[in-house]
Coordinates of C-alpha atoms in Angstrom, one line a residue:
L1 CA -0.2 0.2 -0.3
F2 CA 2.5 2.5 0.9
A3 CA 5.4 1.9 -1.9
G4 CA 2.0 2.1 -4.3
D5 CA 1.1 5.7 -3.5
A6 CA 4.1 6.9 -3.5
L7 CA 4.7 5.0 -6.7
A8 CA 1.1 6.7 -8.1
S9 CA 1.3 9.7 -6.4
P10 CA 2.1 12.2 -9.0
T11 CA -0.1 10.9 -11.2
H12 CA -3.9 11.0 -9.4
W13 CA -6.4 13.4 -11.1
Y14 CA -4.7 12.7 -14.5
Y15 CA -7.8 11.9 -16.8
G16 CA -5.8 12.7 -20.1
G17 CA -4.2 8.8 -19.5
E18 CA -0.9 7.6 -20.6
R19 CA 0.3 10.6 -22.9
Q20 CA -0.8 13.1 -20.0
V21 CA 1.7 11.9 -17.6
Q22 CA 4.4 10.7 -20.4
G23 CA 4.2 14.9 -21.9
D24 CA 4.2 16.1 -18.1
Y25 CA 6.9 13.6 -16.4
N26 CA 8.9 13.2 -19.8
G27 CA 7.9 10.0 -20.6
P28 CA 6.6 6.6 -18.5
I29 CA 7.3 7.3 -14.5
T30 CA 10.2 3.9 -13.5
G31 CA 10.4 4.7 -9.9
Y32 CA 9.4 7.4 -7.7
V33 CA 8.8 10.6 -8.9
K34 CA 8.7 14.1 -7.1
P35 CA 4.8 15.4 -8.3
R36 CA 4.6 18.4 -10.0
E37 CA 4.1 21.6 -8.9
T38 CA 1.2 22.5 -11.3
M39 CA -0.8 21.0 -12.6
M40 CA -3.5 21.6 -15.8
G41 CA -7.1 21.2 -15.0
S42 CA -6.2 20.8 -11.2
I43 CA -9.9 21.3 -9.4
M44 CA -7.7 23.0 -6.2
P45 CA -7.6 26.2 -6.8
K46 CA -12.2 25.4 -7.0
S47 CA -12.0 24.1 -3.8
N48 CA -13.6 24.6 -0.8
T49 CA -11.0 25.4 1.5
D50 CA -13.5 25.3 4.2
G51 CA -15.4 22.1 4.1
A52 CA -17.1 20.5 1.5
G53 CA -17.2 19.9 -3.1
R54 CA -16.3 24.0 -4.3
G55 CA -16.1 26.9 -2.8
S56 CA -14.4 29.9 -1.7
Y57 CA -10.3 29.9 -0.8
N58 CA -11.5 32.7 2.4
A59 CA -8.4 34.3 1.6
N60 CA -8.4 36.8 4.6
R61 CA -9.3 34.0 7.4
K62 CA -9.1 31.0 9.0
T63 CA -9.9 28.1 7.0
V64 CA -9.8 24.3 8.3
I65 CA -6.9 24.2 5.2
G66 CA -3.8 25.6 6.5
D67 CA -4.7 26.4 9.8
V68 CA -6.5 23.2 11.4
I69 CA -5.1 21.3 8.6
N70 CA -2.9 20.7 6.0
H71 CA -0.7 23.4 8.5
G72 CA 0.8 26.1 5.9
K73 CA -0.6 24.6 2.9
K74 CA -3.4 27.2 2.3
P75 CA -1.4 28.6 -0.8
Y76 CA -1.2 25.6 -2.9
W77 CA -5.7 26.1 -2.6
D78 CA -4.7 29.2 -4.2
P79 CA -7.9 30.4 -7.2
A80 CA -5.4 32.0 -9.6
K81 CA -3.4 28.8 -9.9
S82 CA -3.6 25.1 -10.5
H83 CA -1.7 23.6 -8.2
H84 CA -0.6 19.9 -8.3
Y85 CA -2.5 18.4 -5.6
H86 CA 0.4 16.6 -4.7
A87 CA 3.1 19.5 -5.5
T88 CA 4.1 19.5 -1.8
L89 CA 5.1 15.3 -1.8
R90 CA 9.1 14.3 -2.1
A91 CA 9.6 11.5 -4.3
G92 CA 8.6 8.5 -2.9
E93 CA 7.1 10.3 0.0
E94 CA 3.0 9.8 0.6
T95 CA 0.2 11.2 0.4
L96 CA -2.4 12.0 3.8
E97 CA -4.7 8.6 2.8
A98 CA -1.2 6.5 3.4
S99 CA -0.1 8.6 6.6
L100 CA -3.8 8.0 8.1
V101 CA -3.2 4.5 7.0
R102 CA 0.0 3.9 9.6
V103 CA -2.0 6.2 12.5
L104 CA -4.9 2.9 11.7
L105 CA -2.6 0.6 11.9
R106 CA -1.2 1.8 14.9
T107 CA -4.1 2.6 16.7
V108 CA -5.0 -1.4 15.9
A109 CA -1.7 -2.3 17.3
S110 CA -2.2 -0.4 20.6
A111 CA -6.1 -1.3 21.4
K112 CA -5.1 -5.1 19.9
S113 CA -8.4 -4.5 17.8
V114 CA -10.1 -1.9 16.1
D115 CA -11.1 1.3 18.2
A116 CA -13.1 3.8 16.9
D117 CA -13.1 5.9 19.5
A118 CA -9.4 5.3 19.8
F119 CA -8.7 6.0 16.2
R120 CA -10.6 9.3 15.7
D121 CA -8.7 10.5 19.0
N122 CA -5.1 9.8 17.4
Y123 CA -7.0 11.0 13.7
V124 CA -7.9 14.7 14.8
K125 CA -4.2 15.2 17.1
F126 CA -3.0 13.5 14.1
M127 CA -4.3 16.3 11.4
Q128 CA -3.9 19.2 13.6
T129 CA -0.7 18.1 14.7
P130 CA 2.1 21.0 12.0
G131 CA 4.2 18.9 10.5
S132 CA 2.4 16.2 10.8
H133 CA 2.3 15.3 7.2
N134 CA 3.7 16.7 4.2
D135 CA 0.3 16.6 1.5
S136 CA -0.6 19.7 0.4
Y137 CA -4.2 18.3 -0.4
A138 CA -6.9 16.7 2.4
S139 CA -10.1 15.0 0.8
T140 CA -13.7 16.1 0.4
A141 CA -14.2 13.7 3.8
H142 CA -10.9 15.5 6.2
R143 CA -12.4 19.2 5.3
M144 CA -15.8 18.5 6.3
F145 CA -15.0 16.6 9.1
F146 CA -13.0 19.1 10.7
A147 CA -15.6 21.8 9.5
N148 CA -17.5 19.9 11.6
L149 CA -15.3 20.3 14.7
F150 CA -14.0 24.3 14.0
H151 CA -17.0 26.0 12.5
K152 CA -19.7 24.4 13.9
Q153 CA -18.0 22.8 17.2
K154 CA -19.4 19.8 17.1
P155 CA -19.1 16.9 19.0
L156 CA -16.0 14.4 17.5
K157 CA -18.3 11.7 16.5
D158 CA -20.8 13.7 15.0
C159 CA -18.3 15.4 12.6
P160 CA -17.8 12.7 9.7
D161 CA -20.2 13.8 7.5
N162 CA -21.1 12.9 3.7
D163 CA -21.8 16.0 0.6
A164 CA -23.9 12.1 -1.3
H165 CA -20.8 13.4 -3.6
N166 CA -17.0 13.7 -3.4
V167 CA -17.2 11.2 -0.2
D168 CA -18.7 8.2 -1.6
T169 CA -15.8 8.5 -4.1
I170 CA -12.1 6.2 -3.6
D171 CA -11.0 8.6 -0.5
G172 CA -13.9 7.0 1.5
L173 CA -12.9 3.5 0.8
V174 CA -8.6 3.9 2.1
L175 CA -9.2 3.0 6.2
P176 CA -12.4 0.9 6.2
S177 CA -11.0 -1.6 3.9
V178 CA -7.8 -1.3 6.0
A179 CA -9.3 -1.5 9.4
A180 CA -12.2 -4.6 7.9
A181 CA -8.9 -6.4 7.3
C182 CA -7.5 -5.2 10.8
A183 CA -11.1 -6.6 12.0
A184 CA -10.8 -9.9 10.1
Y185 CA -7.6 -10.8 10.9
K186 CA -7.6 -13.1 14.1

């Protein structure tokens, strides 16, 4: 999972296929590569830095992206630019989702079971700790969770949310798949 994630991150959200990837990376990717700084067609500059889906950059106020999570990464969401989703990762570095799998695995190892409350606590601590990861991107599910926590001040157990569109994607499958595999292992 971790090696595959690091190998694949430069190609995330490339819809032009092999031709687009080879054009941006001067040929096929054959090993660990730093994701490009910019990416034509990136929807990150259209994404809401304070919750779900499309929205405002909210340049002059505290937002979920940059202030609550993904500390210092808000400039990569600037609507005047078109950054690659993982522009801040180094070659071979894992994405936020893979980093969260590590948090989950450490939680399972410590609790000796899949413990949702313990993971939620560790997730919040990890996400709110500056420097805990280097990824510029956080999916809608994370942005919604922390918007509920930060702006609406909901209890942790009530912060998970669903926009009935983006959350129901592959990002929403990574952690549950690993949790299910851990729960099935006896």
